[in-house]
Short mmCIF file of C-alpha atoms in Angstrom, two decimals:
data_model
loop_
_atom_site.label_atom_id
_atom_site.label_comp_id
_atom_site.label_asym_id
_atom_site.label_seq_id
_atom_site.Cartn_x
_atom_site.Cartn_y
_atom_site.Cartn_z
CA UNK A 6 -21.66 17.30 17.22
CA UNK A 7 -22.26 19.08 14.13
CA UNK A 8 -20.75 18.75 11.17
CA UNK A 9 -18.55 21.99 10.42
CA UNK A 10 -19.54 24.58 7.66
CA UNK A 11 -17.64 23.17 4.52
CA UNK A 12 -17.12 24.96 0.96
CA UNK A 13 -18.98 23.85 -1.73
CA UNK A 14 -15.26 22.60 -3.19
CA UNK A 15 -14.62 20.54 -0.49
CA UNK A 16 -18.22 18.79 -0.74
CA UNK A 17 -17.17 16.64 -3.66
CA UNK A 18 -17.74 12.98 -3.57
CA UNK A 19 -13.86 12.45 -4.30
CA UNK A 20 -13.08 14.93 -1.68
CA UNK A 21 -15.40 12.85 1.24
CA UNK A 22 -14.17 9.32 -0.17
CA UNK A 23 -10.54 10.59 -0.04
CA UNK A 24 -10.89 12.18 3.71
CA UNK A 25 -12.80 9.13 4.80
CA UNK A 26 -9.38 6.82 3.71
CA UNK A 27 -7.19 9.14 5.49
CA UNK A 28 -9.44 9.44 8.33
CA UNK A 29 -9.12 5.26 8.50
CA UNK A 30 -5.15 5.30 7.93
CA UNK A 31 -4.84 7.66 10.85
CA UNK A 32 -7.26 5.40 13.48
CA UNK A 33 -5.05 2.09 12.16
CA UNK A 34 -2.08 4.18 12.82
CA UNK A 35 -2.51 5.37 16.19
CA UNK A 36 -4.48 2.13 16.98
CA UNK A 37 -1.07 0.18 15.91
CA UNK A 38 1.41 2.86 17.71
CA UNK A 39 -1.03 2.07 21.05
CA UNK A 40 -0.92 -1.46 21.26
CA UNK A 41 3.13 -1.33 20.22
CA UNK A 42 4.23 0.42 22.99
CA UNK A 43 2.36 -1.97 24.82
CA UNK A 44 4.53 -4.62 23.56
CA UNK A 45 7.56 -3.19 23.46
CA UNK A 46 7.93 -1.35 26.53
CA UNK A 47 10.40 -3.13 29.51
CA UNK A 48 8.18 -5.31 31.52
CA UNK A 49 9.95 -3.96 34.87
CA UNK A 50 9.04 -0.11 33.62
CA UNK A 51 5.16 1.02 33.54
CA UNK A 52 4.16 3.39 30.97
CA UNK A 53 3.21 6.41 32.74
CA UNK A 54 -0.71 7.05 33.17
CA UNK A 55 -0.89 10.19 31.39
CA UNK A 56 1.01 9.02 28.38
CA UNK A 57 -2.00 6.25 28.26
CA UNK A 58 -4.81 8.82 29.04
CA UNK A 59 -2.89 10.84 26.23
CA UNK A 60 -3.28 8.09 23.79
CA UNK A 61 -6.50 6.90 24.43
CA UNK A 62 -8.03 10.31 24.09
CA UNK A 63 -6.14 10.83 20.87
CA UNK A 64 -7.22 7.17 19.30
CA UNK A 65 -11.19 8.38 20.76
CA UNK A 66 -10.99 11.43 18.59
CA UNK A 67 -9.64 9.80 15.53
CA UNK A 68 -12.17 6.64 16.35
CA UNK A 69 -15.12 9.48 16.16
CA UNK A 70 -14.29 11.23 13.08
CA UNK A 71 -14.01 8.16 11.52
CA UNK A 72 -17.46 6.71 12.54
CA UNK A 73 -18.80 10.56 11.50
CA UNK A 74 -17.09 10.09 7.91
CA UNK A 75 -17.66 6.58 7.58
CA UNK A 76 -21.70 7.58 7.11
CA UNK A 77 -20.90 10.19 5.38
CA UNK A 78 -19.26 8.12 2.59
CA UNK A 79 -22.15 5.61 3.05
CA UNK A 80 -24.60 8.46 2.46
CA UNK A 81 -22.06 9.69 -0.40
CA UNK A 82 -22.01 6.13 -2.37
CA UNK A 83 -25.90 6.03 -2.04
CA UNK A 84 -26.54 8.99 -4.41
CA UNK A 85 -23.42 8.28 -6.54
CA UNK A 86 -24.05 6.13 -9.84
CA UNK A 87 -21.26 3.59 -9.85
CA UNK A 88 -18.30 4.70 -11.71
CA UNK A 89 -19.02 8.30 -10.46
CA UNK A 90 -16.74 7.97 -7.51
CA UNK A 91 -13.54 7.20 -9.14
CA UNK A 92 -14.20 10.10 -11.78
CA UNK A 93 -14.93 12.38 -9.02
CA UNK A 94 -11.60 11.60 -7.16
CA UNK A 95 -9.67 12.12 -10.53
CA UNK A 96 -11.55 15.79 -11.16
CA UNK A 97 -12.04 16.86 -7.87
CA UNK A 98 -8.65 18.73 -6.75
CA UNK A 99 -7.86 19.58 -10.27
CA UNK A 100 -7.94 23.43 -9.50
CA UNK A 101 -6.43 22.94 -5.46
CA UNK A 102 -2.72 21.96 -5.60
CA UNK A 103 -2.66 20.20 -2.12
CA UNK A 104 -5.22 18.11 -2.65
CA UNK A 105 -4.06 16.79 -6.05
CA UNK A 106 -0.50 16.36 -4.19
CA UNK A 107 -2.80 14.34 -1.82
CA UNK A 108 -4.64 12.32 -4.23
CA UNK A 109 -1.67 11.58 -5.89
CA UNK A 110 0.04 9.96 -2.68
CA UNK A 111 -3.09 8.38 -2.08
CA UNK A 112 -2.46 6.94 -5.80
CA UNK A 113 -5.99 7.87 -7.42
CA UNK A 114 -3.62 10.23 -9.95
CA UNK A 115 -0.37 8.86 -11.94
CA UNK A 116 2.61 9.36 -10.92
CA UNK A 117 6.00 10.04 -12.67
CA UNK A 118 9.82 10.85 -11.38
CA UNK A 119 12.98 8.65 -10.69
CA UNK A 120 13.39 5.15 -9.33
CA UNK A 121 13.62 1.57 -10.33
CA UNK A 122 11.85 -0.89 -12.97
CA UNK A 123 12.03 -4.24 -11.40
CA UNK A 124 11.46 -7.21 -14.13
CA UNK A 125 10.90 -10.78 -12.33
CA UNK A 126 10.26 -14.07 -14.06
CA UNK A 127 9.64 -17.86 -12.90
CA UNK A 128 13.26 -20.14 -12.50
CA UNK A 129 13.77 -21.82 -16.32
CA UNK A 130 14.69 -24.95 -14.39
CA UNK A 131 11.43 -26.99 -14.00
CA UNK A 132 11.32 -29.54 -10.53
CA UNK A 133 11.15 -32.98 -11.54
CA UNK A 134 8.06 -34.19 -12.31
CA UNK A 135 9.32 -38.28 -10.96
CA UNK A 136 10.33 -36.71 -7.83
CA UNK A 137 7.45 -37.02 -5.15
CA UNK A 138 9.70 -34.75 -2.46
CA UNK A 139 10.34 -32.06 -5.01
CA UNK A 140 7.78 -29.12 -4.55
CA UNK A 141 6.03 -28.29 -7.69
CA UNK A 142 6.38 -24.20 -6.82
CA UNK A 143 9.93 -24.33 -6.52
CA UNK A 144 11.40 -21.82 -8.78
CA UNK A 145 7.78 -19.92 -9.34
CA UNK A 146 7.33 -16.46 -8.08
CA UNK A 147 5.22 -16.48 -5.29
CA UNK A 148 2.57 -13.57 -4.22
CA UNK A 149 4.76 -13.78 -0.82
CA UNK A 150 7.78 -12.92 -2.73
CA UNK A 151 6.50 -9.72 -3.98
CA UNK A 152 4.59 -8.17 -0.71
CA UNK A 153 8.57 -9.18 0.83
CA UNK A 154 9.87 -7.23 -2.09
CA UNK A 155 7.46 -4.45 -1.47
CA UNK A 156 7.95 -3.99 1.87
CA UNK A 157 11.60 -4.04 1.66
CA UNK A 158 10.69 -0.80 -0.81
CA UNK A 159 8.05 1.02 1.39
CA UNK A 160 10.86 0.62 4.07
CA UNK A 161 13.99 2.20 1.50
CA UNK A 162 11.36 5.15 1.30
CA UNK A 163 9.47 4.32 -2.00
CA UNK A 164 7.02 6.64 -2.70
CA UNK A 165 4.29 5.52 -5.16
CA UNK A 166 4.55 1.36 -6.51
CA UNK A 167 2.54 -0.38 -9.17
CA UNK A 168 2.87 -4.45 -9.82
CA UNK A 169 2.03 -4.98 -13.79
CA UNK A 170 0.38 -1.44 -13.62
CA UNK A 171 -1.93 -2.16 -11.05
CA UNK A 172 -0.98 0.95 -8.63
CA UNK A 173 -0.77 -0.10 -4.77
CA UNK A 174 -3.10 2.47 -2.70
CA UNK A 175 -3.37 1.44 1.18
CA UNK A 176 -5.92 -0.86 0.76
CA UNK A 177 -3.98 -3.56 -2.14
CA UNK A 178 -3.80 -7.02 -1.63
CA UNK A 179 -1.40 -9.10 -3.19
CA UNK A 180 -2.60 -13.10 -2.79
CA UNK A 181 -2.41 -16.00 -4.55
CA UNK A 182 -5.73 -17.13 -6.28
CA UNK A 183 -5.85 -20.70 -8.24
CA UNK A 184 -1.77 -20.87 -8.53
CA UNK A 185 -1.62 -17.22 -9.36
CA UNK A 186 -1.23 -13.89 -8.33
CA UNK A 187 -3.41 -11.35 -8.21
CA UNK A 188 -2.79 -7.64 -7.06
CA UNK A 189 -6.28 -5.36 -6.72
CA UNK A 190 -8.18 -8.58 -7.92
CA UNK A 191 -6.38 -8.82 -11.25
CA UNK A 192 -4.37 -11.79 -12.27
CA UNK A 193 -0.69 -11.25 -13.22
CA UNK A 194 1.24 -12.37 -15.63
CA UNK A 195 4.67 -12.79 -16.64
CA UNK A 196 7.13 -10.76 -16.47
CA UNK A 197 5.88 -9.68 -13.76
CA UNK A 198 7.27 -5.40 -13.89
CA UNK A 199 7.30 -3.49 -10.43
CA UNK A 200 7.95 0.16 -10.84
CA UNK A 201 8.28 2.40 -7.83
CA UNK A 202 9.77 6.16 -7.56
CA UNK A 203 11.58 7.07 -4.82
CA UNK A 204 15.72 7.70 -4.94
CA UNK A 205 17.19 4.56 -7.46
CA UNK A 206 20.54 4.25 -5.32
CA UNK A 207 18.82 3.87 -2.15
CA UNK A 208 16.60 1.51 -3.31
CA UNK A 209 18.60 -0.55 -5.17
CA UNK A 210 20.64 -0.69 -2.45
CA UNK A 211 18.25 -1.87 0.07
CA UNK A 212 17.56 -4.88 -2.60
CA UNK A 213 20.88 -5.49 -2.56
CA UNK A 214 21.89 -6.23 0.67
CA UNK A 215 23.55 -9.45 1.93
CA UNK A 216 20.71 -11.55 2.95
CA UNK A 217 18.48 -9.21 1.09
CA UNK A 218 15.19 -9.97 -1.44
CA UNK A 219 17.14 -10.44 -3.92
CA UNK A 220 19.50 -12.61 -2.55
CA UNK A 221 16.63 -14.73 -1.57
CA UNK A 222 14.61 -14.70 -4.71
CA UNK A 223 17.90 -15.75 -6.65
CA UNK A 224 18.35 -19.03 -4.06
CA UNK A 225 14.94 -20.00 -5.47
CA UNK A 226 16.12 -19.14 -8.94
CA UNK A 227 13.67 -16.72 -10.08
CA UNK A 228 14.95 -14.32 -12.66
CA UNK A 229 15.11 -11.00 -11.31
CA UNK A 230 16.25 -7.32 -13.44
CA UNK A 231 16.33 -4.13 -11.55
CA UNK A 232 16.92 -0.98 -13.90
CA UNK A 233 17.59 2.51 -12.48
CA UNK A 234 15.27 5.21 -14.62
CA UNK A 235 14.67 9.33 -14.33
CA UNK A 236 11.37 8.89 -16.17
CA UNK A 237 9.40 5.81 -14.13
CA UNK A 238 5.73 6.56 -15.30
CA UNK A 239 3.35 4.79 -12.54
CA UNK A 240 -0.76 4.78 -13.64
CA UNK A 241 -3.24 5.83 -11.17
CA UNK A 242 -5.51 3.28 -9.22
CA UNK A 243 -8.32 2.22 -11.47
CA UNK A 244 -9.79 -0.07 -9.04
CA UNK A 245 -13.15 0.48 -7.20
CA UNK A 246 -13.25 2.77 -4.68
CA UNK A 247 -12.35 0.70 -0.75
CA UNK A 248 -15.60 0.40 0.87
#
């Protein structure tokens, strides 16, 4: 099919790059809401056949557009010198509201409004060093510890996070890399600061729930300080453009 007539404007590197990640959110999401029904659905019911032809029509077109964009972006990155891109996303919807509002949920622009500053630090107790049962990580902040912290935020409604001001986009990985933590391939260090913006009571409240994050991360000891703030400034991704 043939591509359809596009403005000049909306020909911009950082325009294609940033409709090529949507276009690959959207297949993962209906590709995930697919196979969930699947396995959630009563064994004893059957999901009714149109429902499925629905569905699989729906994840085709989304699968399409995404193999369509996905060369385009290849094209795109081809006669872009490296750097270009993330400049290009930054400039791009300068002059169109929606797509900076866009960008800026995508996390290529920063980001400022209320929420919380979460400060997190390594247990001062040190395991025992004679002790051959005692695990030498107890008490350190583990990159397993934060993506539980994070999600417990995404879920609270958290709008835009950053780990040491590395902003999350959809494509962050938090891991642990020679005994440390790295979040878009940079290494952390301590404190380790988590801002996100979304409504501070809310949040802090979902932290704060019996059984909660923070009631775990304290049984390990780890030193945890969550701060309410109207002004929570949050940088923009200045990683490399996901391939």
């Amino acid at each position: 099919m043939a591509p359809s007539p596009m403005t000049a404007k909306t020909q911009t590197p950082g325009f294609m790059i940033f409709s090529g990640l949507m276009i690959l959110i959207l297949s993962s999401v209906v590709l995930g809401l697919f196979f969930n029904r699947f396995e959630i659905r009563d064994e004893s019911q059957s999901m009714p056949t149109r429902r499925i032809q629905d569905l699989v029509a729906l994840l085709k077109q989304a699968e399409d557009k995404r193999t369509t964009l996905e060369k385009e972006l290849a094209d795109l990155r081809k006669k872009t010198p490296v750097g270009a891109g993330q400049a290009a996303v930054s400039t791009a919807g300068e002059h169109d509201p929606e797509l900076q509002k866009l960008y800026q949920l995508a996390g290529f622009t920063p980001a400022t409004g209320k929420g919380l500053v979460i400060t997190m630090e390594d247990s001062k107790t040190k395991p025992r060093a004679d002790d051959p049962h005692t695990d030498p990580n107890a008490g350190k902040l583990q990159a397993d510890d934060l993506l539980k912290l994070i999600n417990e935020l995404k879920a609270a409604g958290a709008s835009a996070i950053s780990i040491n001001d590395q902003r999350l986009i959809v494509t962050s990985e938090i891991v642990t890399a020679g005994g440390a933590i790295e979040v878009n391939q940079t290494r952390l260090s301590q404190p380790v600061v988590v801002k996100v913006l979304g409504d501070p009571d809310v949040l802090q409240g979902a932290l704060k729930i019996r059984g909660g994050i923070l009631e775990y991360l304290d049984f390990f000891g780890i030193r945890v300080k969550v701060d309410k703030s109207t002004g929570v400034k949050l940088p923009a991704y200045k990683g490399p453009l996901p391939s």
